Amino acid sequence: MARKPSNIIYSAPERPPLTTLVILAFQHAVLALLFVVYPIVAAAEAGLSFEDTQVLITGCVIFMGITTMLVCWPRTGSGVLLVQLPNPMHLPLAVQSLGLGGPAAYAGTSVLTAFSQLALTRFMGALRSVFPPEVCGVAVTMMGVALAAPAFRRAFNLIEESGGAIDYRYPLVSFVTLAVIVALAIFSRGMLRLFAVAIGASLGWGLAVYYGLTPDHPSFEFSALPLVDLPNLRWPGLTFSWVAVPVAIITAVVSAIDMLGTVVSMQRMDDADWRRVDMNTAGRAIRANSIGDLGAALVGGFASASSSASIGVAFATGTTAWRVGIAAGLMVLASAFSPRLIALLSIIPSSVIGAILLYAAAFLIVAGMDLILSRRMSDRRIFTVGLSVLAGLAVAVLPELVEALPDWMHPIFESPLSVATGFAIALNLLFRIGIRQEASVPVKRGDNAFETATEFLERQGDLWGARRDVVAAAIPLAAEAAEMLLDNDLATGDVEMRAHFDEMNFDVSLLYNGEPIEVPSLRPSPEALLGDAHEVARFVGYMLSKRADRLVLGREGERQVLTLRMEH
């Protein structure tokens, strides 16, 4: 069981009370449904008919709910709270394929994208070195940066042409909503904090109504819409275009990276002792997402992805319980049977949505920075992170750079998240060249073993990017072991201190010529420290075995080997 952080009220395996669970799930479901704007934009850009647009949206909502349940359920997915929303990464793919061949072409390319994502999950274990914490941290940070632009556009009502003038009622509503959410998240406890987003959004909606910022005459009549009706689904057919194949594969890779980033964020939020991403859990989550996208494609729907915005809601409410995700998925699924409910959600004030997105963006940016700085930063890692973030910001603040590229490259470079993460992966692999995963230093009689261990292990920890707390814990253990071998004449000559690192373990081995030490299973008495050298060695060896994650004794040729293993 992971140790629950102090700011989490209901962790992943916990069961909130029924009333609390329903209200928390309702917040996530409403937030997810707000983002049906993505398939609506894609349909409008492609010039789809009203009926085809309804099929695209309905299929998206149904499988958004089903996929949320698959991704959240521990047996099929991540076992943490990851609510799906329409996948913004699919917008370029949807616009291009819908324009080329209508719903059948989009369905075909979506099927290809889903199978490409499934193929990536076969290599999740091998990809651990490709996605160290600094790369995942860049992805999480840029997820927040990517949310900032749509958040501010909605907060300042810059979605449509405004003639260059800003109506300050919109930012007033947004920042009042944001201030209420932040104040409740920081200063309140219990139920008020749990429902911070719902309370803030409700007050913001009321303020928007007071200022007249909601549409008086929506483009549809509520009375003409049925309250409950069967979903409008149909087989779209499948056609493939070679022109869309590169975009489909790129979309699969970027979506998988985005999914990995959300899994990392939730795992880190849920575990006070978080060390590294659980790639098996991430693989299950990506597989569940791919299966959901495949189902959506076969009924003419739009693809979904884990919601980075919902991570901000989870942080605000202090809840990562996967049961909340199951309930939210059921609510989203049920909403597909109520055209009137979906229509109501479509008129939630844009400024209120902007406030929620600003909260989520702020959390993700800080969470990504914290993830990056969880490792010791060598020059290589500093430039990996810095150059990658700059690359992502370049396409965010200078869109003309993307416009200057060939059309087929636009889907790759128009997303700050995909650009920054791609650069981070490439630079991480490039800067690994020339780094040996093993190094050693001699410890001689008369040397200060603690100074030698500190200088050696901190240097190697910086170079390898090991966790700060692991290196700090290894230094005194390695120094005590070296002193024990030299001061008690168990080593007949110098001792070689050897360090080895992979993403799983940080090992420090001491190699020496001399007699092997014995590590007792029961704690020796303190009087052993007053005995001969072998008794002292037994006592020190026992204490080392309790402080290291594992103590291994062995031989290498004619030398004895004592290895201290620290799990990483």
XYZ file of C-alpha atoms in Angstrom:
568
model
C 0.000 0.000 0.000
C 1.331 3.431 -0.943
C 1.643 5.976 1.865
C -1.102 8.576 1.456
C 0.094 12.202 1.182
C -1.255 14.621 3.785
C -3.226 16.630 1.191
C -5.133 13.577 -0.099
C -8.435 12.826 1.624
C -9.430 9.724 -0.354
C -6.529 7.853 -1.984
C -6.804 5.484 -4.949
C -7.937 2.294 -3.121
C -10.229 4.055 -0.626
C -14.035 4.112 -0.831
C -15.607 7.565 -0.261
C -19.095 7.736 1.290
C -21.827 7.291 -1.314
C -23.083 10.883 -1.266
C -19.549 12.259 -1.465
C -18.667 9.832 -4.261
C -21.694 10.889 -6.339
C -20.980 14.619 -6.007
C -17.265 14.172 -6.761
C -18.068 12.030 -9.796
C -20.598 14.623 -10.982
C -17.876 17.307 -10.983
C -15.603 15.150 -13.146
C -18.426 14.089 -15.487
C -19.563 17.665 -16.112
C -15.977 18.793 -16.776
C -15.468 15.949 -19.257
C -18.703 16.697 -21.096
C -17.749 20.354 -21.480
C -15.017 19.287 -23.881
C -17.400 17.939 -26.536
C -16.381 21.206 -28.177
C -13.450 19.287 -29.744
C -15.546 16.955 -31.934
C -17.897 19.869 -32.681
C -14.951 21.932 -33.962
C -13.694 18.997 -36.062
C -17.150 18.460 -37.580
C -17.533 22.164 -38.368
C -14.100 22.367 -40.004
C -14.887 19.324 -42.163
C -18.384 20.561 -43.049
C -20.225 17.504 -41.699
C -24.015 17.371 -41.777
C -26.046 17.769 -38.578
C -26.765 14.024 -38.481
C -23.112 13.036 -38.965
C -22.094 15.529 -36.279
C -24.578 14.039 -33.825
C -23.213 10.540 -34.496
C -19.632 11.794 -33.970
C -20.532 13.406 -30.631
C -22.764 10.585 -29.360
C -20.199 7.887 -30.134
C -17.550 10.005 -28.403
C -19.645 10.464 -25.231
C -20.587 6.774 -24.985
C -17.027 5.492 -25.279
C -15.684 8.350 -23.191
C -17.744 6.901 -20.332
C -16.845 3.271 -21.094
C -13.141 4.064 -21.463
C -13.101 6.035 -18.195
C -14.352 2.929 -16.396
C -11.810 0.699 -18.150
C -8.914 3.055 -17.401
C -9.864 3.574 -13.726
C -10.659 -0.058 -12.822
C -7.498 -1.669 -11.340
C -7.943 -4.964 -13.226
C -8.098 -3.356 -16.652
C -6.414 0.024 -16.222
C -4.458 2.270 -13.907
C -6.332 1.880 -10.620
C -6.320 5.663 -10.103
C -8.736 8.462 -10.975
C -8.252 9.199 -14.698
C -11.368 10.628 -16.345
C -11.437 10.700 -20.151
C -12.354 13.642 -22.358
C -12.421 14.097 -26.143
C -8.800 13.847 -27.272
C -7.519 17.231 -28.546
C -4.572 15.400 -30.171
C -7.085 13.908 -32.595
C -8.222 17.294 -33.926
C -5.664 17.568 -36.770
C -6.204 13.902 -37.669
C -10.007 14.275 -37.595
C -10.060 17.455 -39.689
C -7.709 15.985 -42.298
C -9.344 12.558 -42.600
C -12.936 13.850 -42.417
C -12.083 16.269 -45.205
C -10.535 13.512 -47.307
C -13.222 10.876 -47.014
C -15.822 11.745 -44.391
C -16.664 9.603 -41.335
C -15.406 6.393 -42.985
C -11.939 7.871 -43.509
C -11.756 9.148 -39.924
C -12.902 5.774 -38.620
C -10.180 4.020 -40.642
C -7.390 6.297 -39.442
C -8.699 6.087 -35.852
C -8.505 2.293 -36.038
C -4.893 2.580 -37.243
C -4.099 5.004 -34.400
C -5.637 2.687 -31.790
C -3.657 -0.328 -33.028
C -0.459 1.777 -33.070
C -1.040 2.684 -29.410
C -1.639 -0.964 -28.563
C 1.662 -1.877 -30.226
C 3.506 0.643 -28.040
C 2.296 -1.082 -24.873
C 4.301 -4.177 -25.818
C 7.483 -2.240 -25.075
C 6.556 -0.409 -21.868
C 9.214 -2.175 -19.780
C 11.957 -1.402 -22.284
C 10.810 2.213 -22.491
C 11.668 2.944 -18.832
C 15.042 4.387 -19.832
C 13.346 6.476 -22.541
C 10.981 8.062 -20.015
C 13.011 8.931 -16.881
C 11.435 11.435 -14.447
C 12.905 14.488 -16.173
C 11.302 13.498 -19.495
C 7.975 12.750 -17.796
C 8.323 16.031 -15.899
C 8.757 17.962 -19.136
C 5.620 16.264 -20.508
C 3.590 17.108 -17.383
C 4.844 20.718 -17.345
C 4.000 21.209 -21.007
C 0.556 19.714 -20.450
C -0.043 22.693 -18.179
C 1.470 25.104 -20.702
C -0.729 23.638 -23.442
C -3.820 24.217 -21.272
C -2.866 27.853 -20.625
C -3.717 29.152 -24.113
C -7.305 27.813 -24.282
C -7.782 28.770 -20.625
C -6.875 32.429 -21.168
C -8.827 32.575 -24.447
C -11.942 31.501 -22.584
C -11.218 33.682 -19.556
C -10.909 36.823 -21.706
C -13.541 35.788 -24.281
C -11.026 35.705 -27.118
C -12.616 32.672 -28.768
C -14.482 34.816 -31.277
C -13.645 38.131 -32.904
C -14.084 40.932 -30.394
C -12.854 43.867 -32.436
C -9.703 44.147 -30.314
C -11.641 45.207 -27.217
C -11.882 43.122 -24.047
C -15.152 42.932 -22.159
C -13.898 42.914 -18.579
C -16.997 41.109 -17.324
C -15.551 37.859 -18.707
C -12.189 37.955 -16.867
C -14.039 39.144 -13.749
C -16.226 36.033 -13.776
C -13.213 33.794 -14.512
C -10.985 35.152 -11.781
C -13.736 35.236 -9.171
C -14.441 31.578 -10.000
C -10.729 30.757 -9.805
C -10.305 32.659 -6.532
C -13.177 30.751 -4.898
C -11.778 27.385 -6.027
C -8.255 28.219 -4.824
C -9.463 29.658 -1.513
C -11.567 26.589 -0.744
C -8.757 24.226 -1.819
C -6.215 25.967 0.450
C -8.088 27.253 3.475
C -11.065 24.911 3.863
C -11.293 21.343 5.125
C -13.655 18.431 4.714
C -16.717 18.792 2.492
C -16.014 22.368 1.364
C -12.613 21.347 -0.006
C -14.013 18.237 -1.666
C -16.531 20.280 -3.618
C -14.323 23.320 -4.252
C -14.636 23.083 -8.036
C -18.398 22.574 -7.991
C -18.913 25.493 -5.572
C -16.613 27.798 -7.521
C -18.203 26.871 -10.850
C -21.718 27.375 -9.458
C -20.877 30.827 -8.097
C -19.161 31.710 -11.373
C -22.185 30.571 -13.380
C -24.472 32.680 -11.178
C -22.217 35.703 -11.663
C -22.213 35.105 -15.429
C -26.022 35.017 -15.420
C -26.095 38.278 -13.437
C -23.841 39.989 -16.010
C -25.749 38.493 -18.926
C -22.859 36.380 -20.226
C -24.956 33.310 -21.049
C -26.705 32.935 -24.420
C -30.301 34.131 -24.232
C -31.347 32.181 -27.286
C -29.380 28.970 -27.846
C -29.238 27.554 -31.351
C -31.661 24.785 -30.278
C -34.999 24.623 -28.457
C -34.885 22.614 -25.220
C -38.572 21.777 -25.522
C -37.926 20.148 -28.892
C -35.253 17.848 -27.497
C -36.307 14.569 -25.818
C -35.308 14.165 -22.192
C -34.420 10.480 -22.741
C -33.729 8.818 -26.061
C -31.654 6.001 -27.535
C -28.198 7.096 -28.711
C -27.812 7.799 -32.412
C -25.049 5.418 -33.569
C -24.231 3.767 -36.855
C -21.477 1.851 -38.641
C -19.459 4.508 -40.509
C -17.574 2.151 -42.808
C -13.788 1.999 -43.000
C -11.596 3.585 -45.651
C -7.881 4.278 -45.515
C -5.787 7.021 -47.087
C -2.011 6.756 -47.225
C -1.844 10.519 -46.820
C -3.233 10.234 -43.283
C -1.044 7.288 -42.179
C 1.931 9.375 -40.895
C -0.422 11.681 -38.998
C -2.229 8.657 -37.500
C 1.012 7.099 -36.219
C 2.275 10.418 -34.837
C -1.084 10.957 -33.118
C -0.778 7.507 -31.525
C 2.710 8.248 -30.154
C 1.775 11.700 -28.840
C -1.449 10.376 -27.269
C 0.486 7.564 -25.562
C 3.000 10.100 -24.191
C 0.132 12.286 -22.996
C -1.457 9.242 -21.324
C 1.850 8.380 -19.658
C 2.095 11.938 -18.342
C -1.354 11.774 -16.741
C -0.574 8.385 -15.156
C 2.678 9.791 -13.724
C 0.832 12.822 -12.344
C -1.791 10.713 -10.590
C 0.703 8.156 -9.251
C 2.866 10.923 -7.835
C -0.158 12.702 -6.336
C -1.362 9.490 -4.686
C 1.936 8.243 -3.200
C 3.953 10.275 -0.699
C 6.974 7.991 -1.316
C 6.696 7.950 -5.118
C 9.964 6.982 -6.817
C 9.320 6.070 -10.442
C 6.488 5.481 -12.855
C 4.891 2.035 -12.750
C 5.219 1.162 -16.441
C 2.968 -1.896 -16.145
C 0.140 0.263 -14.815
C 0.800 2.862 -17.509
C 0.723 0.118 -20.148
C -2.656 -1.129 -18.912
C -4.043 2.412 -18.976
C -2.859 2.962 -22.559
C -4.286 -0.402 -23.614
C -7.657 0.442 -22.063
C -7.617 3.812 -23.805
C -6.741 2.169 -27.143
C -9.600 -0.340 -26.814
C -12.007 2.513 -26.075
C -10.783 4.474 -29.109
C -11.228 1.388 -31.271
C -14.835 1.030 -30.095
C -15.524 4.724 -30.708
C -14.137 4.466 -34.245
C -16.383 1.520 -35.090
C -19.545 3.469 -34.170
C -18.465 6.724 -35.825
C -17.327 8.513 -32.625
C -14.452 10.808 -31.715
C -11.466 9.439 -29.745
C -10.902 10.203 -26.048
C -7.890 10.600 -23.762
C -7.152 10.990 -20.064
C -8.118 14.445 -18.876
C -5.295 16.617 -17.603
C -7.985 19.070 -16.483
C -9.498 16.379 -14.254
C -6.108 15.983 -12.533
C -6.479 19.565 -11.348
C -9.951 18.731 -10.023
C -8.536 15.658 -8.243
C -5.870 17.841 -6.645
C -8.405 20.481 -5.602
C -10.705 17.904 -4.024
C -7.931 15.769 -2.517
C -9.400 12.633 -4.071
C -7.705 10.069 -6.320
C -10.086 7.169 -5.613
C -10.658 5.038 -8.704
C -14.281 4.423 -7.655
C -14.982 8.103 -8.325
C -13.795 7.508 -11.889
C -16.121 4.505 -12.274
C -19.064 6.608 -11.103
C -18.062 9.501 -13.377
C -17.826 7.083 -16.330
C -21.326 5.796 -15.620
C -22.660 9.376 -15.507
C -20.982 10.271 -18.795
C -22.367 7.105 -20.380
C -25.868 7.854 -19.069
C -25.725 11.391 -20.466
C -25.581 9.963 -23.990
C -29.199 8.893 -23.459
C -30.325 12.466 -22.680
C -30.020 14.934 -25.587
C -31.498 17.679 -23.412
C -28.822 17.209 -20.709
C -25.972 17.459 -23.214
C -27.584 20.574 -24.689
C -27.734 22.165 -21.232
C -24.039 21.480 -20.639
C -23.177 23.116 -23.941
C -24.240 26.561 -22.624
C -22.088 26.611 -19.455
C -20.347 30.015 -19.570
C -17.023 29.947 -21.357
C -15.433 32.113 -18.654
C -16.239 29.477 -15.994
C -14.581 26.780 -18.113
C -11.546 29.075 -18.459
C -11.217 29.353 -14.669
C -11.239 25.569 -14.239
C -8.624 25.191 -16.966
C -6.412 27.842 -15.336
C -6.507 25.920 -12.051
C -5.580 22.669 -13.799
C -2.776 24.355 -15.794
C -1.223 25.868 -12.639
C -1.205 22.506 -10.864
C 0.304 20.627 -13.810
C 3.115 23.143 -14.349
C 4.210 22.944 -10.702
C 3.772 19.140 -10.581
C 6.002 18.794 -13.641
C 8.706 20.992 -12.112
C 8.602 18.976 -8.904
C 8.952 15.779 -10.914
C 11.957 17.156 -12.831
C 13.747 18.235 -9.653
C 13.185 14.891 -7.906
C 16.449 13.729 -9.540
C 19.964 15.119 -9.201
C 20.516 17.478 -12.131
C 23.741 17.056 -14.104
C 24.681 19.428 -16.946
C 23.240 16.898 -19.394
C 19.890 16.830 -17.628
C 19.789 20.603 -17.231
C 20.131 21.045 -20.988
C 17.708 18.191 -21.691
C 15.008 19.910 -19.658
C 15.836 23.508 -20.585
C 16.124 23.022 -24.341
C 13.020 20.820 -24.453
C 10.865 23.370 -22.621
C 12.208 26.141 -24.879
C 11.320 24.087 -27.958
C 7.759 23.642 -26.697
C 7.424 27.325 -25.821
C 8.768 28.300 -29.262
C 5.795 26.784 -31.095
C 3.416 28.133 -28.435
C 4.523 31.798 -28.682
C 5.629 31.810 -32.341
C 2.956 29.963 -34.359
C 4.454 31.428 -37.550
C 7.304 28.939 -37.127
C 4.808 26.112 -37.608
C 3.144 27.859 -40.549
C 6.514 27.980 -42.331
C 6.799 24.183 -42.238
C 5.325 21.827 -44.866
C 1.654 20.988 -44.305
C 2.339 17.352 -43.421
C 4.545 18.477 -40.509
C 1.924 20.745 -38.927
C 0.282 18.005 -36.805
C 3.714 17.169 -35.353
C 4.837 20.668 -34.441
C 1.671 22.585 -33.628
C 1.397 21.052 -30.136
C 3.822 22.397 -27.463
C 3.364 19.115 -25.585
C 4.413 16.885 -28.479
C 7.341 19.140 -29.471
C 8.754 19.468 -25.937
C 8.305 15.780 -25.122
C 9.821 14.724 -28.444
C 12.849 16.945 -27.841
C 13.196 15.617 -24.274
C 13.170 11.998 -25.464
C 15.701 12.686 -28.243
C 18.066 14.714 -26.030
C 17.839 12.169 -23.215
C 18.924 9.388 -25.578
C 21.634 11.586 -27.154
C 23.130 12.716 -23.848
C 23.239 9.142 -22.536
C 26.039 8.458 -25.041
C 29.344 8.193 -23.233
C 27.864 7.581 -19.772
C 28.974 4.319 -18.199
C 26.483 2.726 -15.833
C 29.316 1.578 -13.554
C 32.237 3.430 -11.994
C 34.717 2.811 -9.172
C 37.179 4.579 -6.854
C 39.823 3.180 -4.454
C 39.509 3.715 -0.687
C 42.965 3.538 0.894
C 44.049 3.177 4.497
C 44.259 6.608 6.061
C 41.651 8.073 3.712
C 38.517 9.672 5.105
C 35.988 7.083 3.893
C 33.022 9.425 4.329
C 34.615 12.176 2.214
C 35.609 9.654 -0.463
C 32.115 8.138 -0.570
C 30.452 11.581 -0.624
C 32.571 12.950 -3.467
C 32.342 9.752 -5.530
C 28.643 8.944 -5.102
C 27.449 12.546 -5.475
C 29.452 12.903 -8.698
C 28.050 9.680 -10.109
C 24.560 10.502 -8.844
C 24.643 13.798 -10.731
C 25.888 12.093 -13.873
C 23.293 9.322 -13.748
C 20.428 11.483 -12.506
C 19.779 9.330 -9.440
C 17.264 10.410 -6.832
C 18.673 12.760 -4.225
C 17.383 10.832 -1.229
C 18.766 7.519 -2.523
C 22.278 8.937 -2.997
C 22.112 10.644 0.408
C 21.131 7.343 2.060
C 23.852 5.355 0.249
C 26.762 7.631 1.257
C 26.923 6.879 5.028
C 26.284 3.161 4.452
C 29.128 2.867 1.954
C 31.463 4.856 4.238
C 30.634 2.699 7.294
C 31.196 -0.493 5.319
C 34.583 0.725 4.045
C 35.641 1.829 7.526
C 34.546 -1.513 8.980
C 36.696 -3.444 6.460
C 39.777 -1.241 6.818
C 39.738 -0.361 10.520
C 39.230 -3.981 11.601
C 41.901 -5.314 9.200
C 39.379 -7.527 7.396
C 40.776 -6.156 4.121
C 44.455 -6.919 3.569
C 44.882 -4.004 1.165
C 42.886 -1.150 -0.333
C 39.140 -1.405 -0.860
C 37.555 -0.694 -4.244
C 34.245 1.174 -4.012
C 32.151 0.452 -7.101
C 28.784 2.047 -7.964
C 26.266 0.745 -10.476
C 22.982 2.373 -11.497
C 19.921 1.494 -13.500
C 16.400 2.876 -13.246
C 15.529 0.172 -10.704
C 18.499 0.053 -8.291
C 21.465 2.071 -7.047
C 24.153 -0.419 -5.971
C 27.384 0.310 -4.081
C 29.833 -2.605 -3.913
C 33.012 -2.892 -1.841
C 35.625 -5.282 -3.266
C 38.590 -6.373 -1.134
C 41.108 -9.122 -0.533
C 40.629 -10.765 2.820
C 38.212 -12.768 4.868
C 34.455 -12.766 4.178
C 32.214 -11.219 6.793
C 29.251 -12.970 8.324
C 25.889 -11.230 8.669
C 23.824 -12.770 11.483
C 20.067 -13.124 11.165
C 19.546 -12.066 14.795
C 20.779 -8.777 16.201
C 24.084 -9.178 18.067
C 24.368 -7.699 21.545
C 25.943 -4.221 21.877
C 28.806 -5.854 23.776
C 29.961 -7.259 20.423
C 31.420 -3.825 19.687
C 33.897 -4.470 22.513
C 34.945 -7.856 21.096
C 37.418 -8.824 18.396
C 37.358 -7.580 14.799
C 35.064 -10.383 13.612
C 32.466 -9.603 16.285
C 32.546 -5.910 15.339
C 32.180 -6.823 11.669
C 29.180 -9.048 12.456
C 27.487 -6.192 14.327
C 28.198 -3.606 11.607
C 27.134 -6.060 8.898
C 23.829 -6.681 10.675
C 23.149 -2.929 10.952
C 24.017 -2.408 7.269
C 21.621 -5.203 6.273
C 18.795 -3.408 8.088
C 19.513 0.037 6.662
C 20.091 -0.961 3.032
C 17.229 -2.373 0.988
C 19.389 -5.438 0.453
C 22.869 -6.605 1.491
C 24.513 -9.163 -0.788
C 27.776 -11.024 -0.068
C 29.717 -12.773 -2.810
C 33.034 -13.188 -4.606
C 34.603 -11.825 -7.780
C 37.679 -13.863 -8.607
C 39.866 -13.845 -5.494
C 38.184 -10.796 -3.959
C 35.273 -10.640 -1.550
C 32.304 -8.471 -2.595
C 29.899 -6.688 -0.237
C 27.037 -5.021 -2.135
C 24.622 -2.487 -0.672
C 21.481 -2.244 -2.818
C 19.246 0.831 -2.639
C 15.957 0.541 -4.523
C 15.479 3.461 -6.876
